[in-house]
mmCIF file of C-alpha atoms in Angstrom:
data_model
loop_
_atom_site.group_PDB
_atom_site.id
_atom_site.type_symbol
_atom_site.label_atom_id
_atom_site.label_comp_id
_atom_site.label_asym_id
_atom_site.label_seq_id
_atom_site.Cartn_x
_atom_site.Cartn_y
_atom_site.Cartn_z
ATOM 1 C CA MET A 25 105.531 80.600 123.166
ATOM 2 C CA ASN A 26 105.664 84.316 122.946
ATOM 3 C CA GLU A 27 103.210 85.973 124.722
ATOM 4 C CA ASP A 28 101.129 87.329 121.339
ATOM 5 C CA ARG A 29 100.148 83.475 120.981
ATOM 6 C CA THR A 30 100.459 82.638 124.108
ATOM 7 C CA SER A 31 97.609 84.985 123.833
ATOM 8 C CA LYS A 32 96.193 84.885 120.359
ATOM 9 C CA LYS A 33 96.175 80.613 121.949
ATOM 10 C CA LEU A 34 94.179 81.330 125.719
ATOM 11 C CA LEU A 35 91.140 83.724 123.429
ATOM 12 C CA GLN A 36 91.033 81.088 121.460
ATOM 13 C CA LEU A 37 91.095 77.844 124.214
ATOM 14 C CA LEU A 38 87.874 79.880 125.241
ATOM 15 C CA GLU A 39 86.147 80.569 122.791
ATOM 16 C CA ASN A 40 85.847 77.206 120.810
ATOM 17 C CA ASP A 41 83.992 75.964 124.853
ATOM 18 C CA LEU A 42 81.460 79.344 125.229
ATOM 19 C CA ALA A 43 81.375 77.704 121.264
ATOM 20 C CA VAL A 44 80.391 73.980 121.754
ATOM 21 C CA ARG A 45 78.321 75.250 125.839
ATOM 22 C CA ALA A 46 76.092 77.535 123.231
ATOM 23 C CA ARG A 47 75.325 74.676 121.235
ATOM 24 C CA LEU A 48 74.977 72.004 123.211
ATOM 25 C CA VAL A 49 72.627 73.679 125.626
ATOM 26 C CA ASN A 50 71.126 75.399 121.830
ATOM 27 C CA GLU A 51 70.146 71.355 121.409
ATOM 28 C CA ASN A 52 69.270 70.722 124.893
ATOM 29 C CA ASN A 53 72.064 68.601 125.844
ATOM 30 C CA LEU A 54 73.526 70.218 128.918
ATOM 31 C CA THR A 55 71.297 68.956 131.267
ATOM 32 C CA GLY A 56 71.810 66.598 134.681
ATOM 33 C CA VAL A 57 75.345 65.220 133.483
ATOM 34 C CA TYR A 58 78.374 66.278 132.971
ATOM 35 C CA HIS A 59 77.988 66.679 128.452
ATOM 36 C CA PRO A 60 80.338 63.911 127.183
ATOM 37 C CA GLU A 61 81.970 66.481 124.756
ATOM 38 C CA MET A 62 82.013 69.469 127.636
ATOM 39 C CA GLU A 63 84.052 67.427 129.787
ATOM 40 C CA GLU A 64 86.271 66.617 126.554
ATOM 41 C CA VAL A 65 86.849 70.284 125.819
ATOM 42 C CA HIS A 66 87.093 70.796 129.280
ATOM 43 C CA LYS A 67 90.380 68.744 129.033
ATOM 44 C CA ASP A 68 92.093 69.257 126.092
ATOM 45 C CA ASN A 69 91.952 72.867 127.452
ATOM 46 C CA ALA A 70 93.275 71.973 130.434
ATOM 47 C CA ASP A 71 96.463 70.264 128.900
ATOM 48 C CA GLU A 72 97.305 73.702 126.727
ATOM 49 C CA LEU A 73 97.520 76.014 129.489
ATOM 50 C CA ARG A 74 99.084 73.107 131.829
ATOM 51 C CA GLN A 75 102.099 73.662 129.126
ATOM 52 C CA ILE A 76 101.632 77.752 128.762
ATOM 53 C CA ILE A 77 102.135 77.355 132.929
ATOM 54 C CA LYS A 78 104.251 75.435 131.970
ATOM 55 C CA GLU A 79 106.448 77.934 129.350
ATOM 56 C CA ILE A 80 105.309 80.877 131.549
ATOM 57 C CA GLY A 81 104.693 80.573 134.264
ATOM 58 C CA PHE A 82 100.729 81.555 135.324
ATOM 59 C CA PRO A 83 99.585 83.206 132.492
ATOM 60 C CA GLY A 84 99.108 87.232 134.074
ATOM 61 C CA ILE A 85 97.456 90.052 132.738
ATOM 62 C CA SER A 86 101.277 91.334 132.335
ATOM 63 C CA LYS A 87 102.322 88.085 130.402
ATOM 64 C CA VAL A 88 99.319 87.754 128.308
ATOM 65 C CA GLY A 89 96.667 90.144 129.245
ATOM 66 C CA LYS A 90 93.196 91.482 130.776
ATOM 67 C CA GLU A 91 91.173 89.203 128.306
ATOM 68 C CA ALA A 92 93.409 86.370 128.118
ATOM 69 C CA SER A 93 94.618 86.201 131.797
ATOM 70 C CA GLU A 94 90.255 85.746 132.178
ATOM 71 C CA ALA A 95 90.325 83.540 129.558
ATOM 72 C CA ALA A 96 92.892 81.404 131.296
ATOM 73 C CA CYS A 97 91.026 82.039 134.958
ATOM 74 C CA LEU A 98 87.978 81.039 133.270
ATOM 75 C CA ILE A 99 89.818 77.518 131.441
ATOM 76 C CA ILE A 100 90.497 76.797 135.375
ATOM 77 C CA GLN A 101 87.269 77.204 136.979
ATOM 78 C CA HIS A 102 85.864 74.976 134.017
ATOM 79 C CA SER A 103 88.096 72.632 133.666
ATOM 80 C CA ILE A 104 85.952 70.555 136.970
ATOM 81 C CA ALA A 105 86.135 67.136 135.962
ATOM 82 C CA GLU A 106 90.170 67.508 137.126
ATOM 83 C CA PRO A 107 89.579 68.680 141.275
ATOM 84 C CA ALA A 108 93.755 68.548 141.546
ATOM 85 C CA PHE A 109 95.182 70.883 138.384
ATOM 86 C CA MET A 110 91.904 73.120 139.345
ATOM 87 C CA LYS A 111 93.735 72.897 143.453
ATOM 88 C CA ALA A 112 97.076 73.751 141.540
ATOM 89 C CA CYS A 113 95.757 76.755 139.788
ATOM 90 C CA TYR A 114 94.164 77.664 142.936
ATOM 91 C CA GLN A 115 97.596 78.428 145.176
ATOM 92 C CA LEU A 116 99.682 79.908 141.025
ATOM 93 C CA MET A 117 96.252 82.277 141.212
ATOM 94 C CA LEU A 118 96.464 83.691 145.360
ATOM 95 C CA GLU A 119 100.981 83.695 143.656
ATOM 96 C CA ASN A 120 99.609 85.929 141.337
ATOM 97 C CA GLU A 121 97.031 87.447 143.015
ATOM 98 C CA SER A 122 98.117 91.011 142.490
ATOM 99 C CA ASP A 123 98.163 90.524 138.619
ATOM 100 C CA ILE A 124 94.802 88.879 137.560
ATOM 101 C CA ASN A 125 91.150 89.380 138.744
ATOM 102 C CA LYS A 126 90.567 88.797 141.655
ATOM 103 C CA LYS A 127 87.499 88.063 140.918
ATOM 104 C CA TYR A 128 88.265 84.453 139.653
ATOM 105 C CA LEU A 129 89.798 84.235 142.307
ATOM 106 C CA ALA A 130 86.427 83.874 144.683
ATOM 107 C CA TYR A 131 84.638 82.292 141.807
ATOM 108 C CA LEU A 132 87.101 78.911 142.032
ATOM 109 C CA HIS A 133 86.987 79.122 145.846
ATOM 110 C CA ASP A 134 83.580 78.849 145.477
ATOM 111 C CA CYS A 135 83.956 76.192 142.551
ATOM 112 C CA ILE A 136 86.079 73.909 144.199
ATOM 113 C CA LEU A 137 84.707 73.576 148.076
ATOM 114 C CA TYR A 138 81.023 73.220 145.548
ATOM 115 C CA PHE A 139 81.967 70.208 143.682
ATOM 116 C CA GLU A 140 83.877 68.866 147.307
ATOM 117 C CA GLY A 141 80.283 69.374 148.450
ATOM 118 C CA MET A 142 80.807 71.761 150.973
ATOM 119 C CA PRO A 143 79.343 74.991 151.434
ATOM 120 C CA GLN A 144 80.440 78.289 149.488
ATOM 121 C CA ARG A 145 82.629 81.558 150.438
ATOM 122 C CA TYR A 146 81.218 83.837 147.864
ATOM 123 C CA GLY A 147 77.888 82.807 146.430
ATOM 124 C CA THR A 148 79.460 82.453 142.807
ATOM 125 C CA GLN A 149 77.876 79.173 142.736
ATOM 126 C CA LEU A 150 74.018 78.266 141.651
ATOM 127 C CA ASN A 151 71.392 75.286 142.527
ATOM 128 C CA SER A 152 70.231 73.954 139.243
ATOM 129 C CA ASP A 153 67.506 76.214 139.296
ATOM 130 C CA GLY A 154 68.873 79.205 140.152
ATOM 131 C CA THR A 155 68.863 79.935 143.671
ATOM 132 C CA ILE A 156 71.932 80.613 145.603
ATOM 133 C CA TYR A 157 73.933 77.779 146.358
ATOM 134 C CA PRO A 158 74.536 77.421 150.946
ATOM 135 C CA VAL A 159 76.905 79.649 151.767
ATOM 136 C CA ILE A 160 79.069 79.491 155.278
ATOM 137 C CA ASP A 161 77.782 83.185 155.643
ATOM 138 C CA VAL A 162 74.781 84.765 154.520
ATOM 139 C CA GLU A 163 75.527 87.479 156.869
ATOM 140 C CA GLN A 164 79.124 88.615 156.025
ATOM 141 C CA LEU A 165 78.418 87.067 152.049
ATOM 142 C CA ASN A 166 77.800 90.406 150.829
ATOM 143 C CA ASP A 167 80.309 93.010 152.639
ATOM 144 C CA LEU A 168 83.020 89.177 150.914
ATOM 145 C CA ARG A 169 81.995 89.780 147.638
ATOM 146 C CA LEU A 170 82.354 93.712 147.407
ATOM 147 C CA GLN A 171 86.291 92.454 149.052
ATOM 148 C CA TYR A 172 86.068 90.609 145.217
ATOM 149 C CA GLY A 173 85.079 93.164 143.293
ATOM 150 C CA LEU A 174 82.048 91.296 142.957
ATOM 151 C CA THR A 175 78.554 92.860 143.330
ATOM 152 C CA PRO A 176 76.097 92.082 145.695
ATOM 153 C CA VAL A 177 72.933 89.937 146.376
ATOM 154 C CA SER A 178 70.056 90.974 146.600
ATOM 155 C CA GLN A 179 68.404 90.189 150.124
ATOM 156 C CA GLU A 180 65.414 88.246 147.531
ATOM 157 C CA ASP A 181 68.560 85.703 146.295
ATOM 158 C CA MET A 182 69.944 86.032 150.379
ATOM 159 C CA GLY A 183 66.193 84.654 151.981
ATOM 160 C CA HIS A 184 66.607 82.040 148.910
ATOM 161 C CA ILE A 185 70.395 80.471 150.623
ATOM 162 C CA LEU A 186 69.159 76.733 152.017
ATOM 163 C CA PRO A 187 71.540 76.559 154.606
ATOM 164 C CA THR A 188 74.618 73.925 154.638
ATOM 165 C CA GLU A 189 72.834 71.833 156.428
ATOM 166 C CA ASP A 190 70.898 70.704 153.261
ATOM 167 C CA ILE A 191 74.384 70.299 151.002
ATOM 168 C CA GLU A 192 73.633 66.415 151.993
ATOM 169 C CA TRP A 193 69.914 66.419 150.497
ATOM 170 C CA LEU A 194 71.034 69.254 147.060
ATOM 171 C CA GLU A 195 73.067 66.265 146.272
ATOM 172 C CA ALA A 196 71.535 63.930 146.426
ATOM 173 C CA GLN A 197 68.588 65.155 144.040
ATOM 174 C CA ASN A 198 71.337 64.110 141.360
ATOM 175 C CA SER A 199 72.790 60.592 142.348
ATOM 176 C CA GLY A 200 74.049 60.223 138.664
ATOM 177 C CA TYR A 201 76.140 63.989 139.296
ATOM 178 C CA THR A 202 77.489 63.024 143.431
ATOM 179 C CA GLN A 203 78.690 59.713 141.459
ATOM 180 C CA TRP A 204 80.927 60.665 137.947
ATOM 181 C CA ARG A 205 82.564 63.829 141.269
ATOM 182 C CA ASN A 206 83.222 60.615 143.206
ATOM 183 C CA LYS A 207 85.004 59.131 140.334
ATOM 184 C CA VAL A 208 87.002 61.545 138.697
ATOM 185 C CA GLY A 209 87.682 62.640 142.824
ATOM 186 C CA TRP A 210 85.794 65.310 143.783
ATOM 187 C CA LYS A 211 84.367 63.314 146.930
ATOM 188 C CA SER A 212 85.811 60.007 148.569
ATOM 189 C CA ARG A 213 82.641 58.990 149.846
ATOM 190 C CA PRO A 214 79.912 56.985 148.179
#
């Protein structure tokens, strides 16, 4: 697969992902549990990206351009039904850190922790009410965010971050989602 074709493919995959998401949101069908159509799109995209990685390695900026590399990072972040794939890609991103937009490392790191039911580091993941999911160290949050090219969190928003001890309570608010995470391998406890 040549560089231009690979870039176009990555952009098409993300465009389709976002179009399906927008339609489901518009139909008010993207609440609660992971929508099966969205899950199918994400799994198909992960399969396509696996093939690309097999052929060219991680699609960094030098290989596919900035926009397509960022599309690849979002495809990875959206492949939430495949924990092993996300974790393997995180390692590839670390190995190619100088060839990607670093903010995607922070997003993926937090996304993995979020789905594992652990406190996040960079404050990129939100609760269903729009507040920031619990973080490991609120005091260092903005310093860490700046290191990865993320905007600082306002003091008001920081004041709404629940303590890490409340993660279990947060998870109990949506038992269907917790069951789904157990099923796909994010969590091993019932």
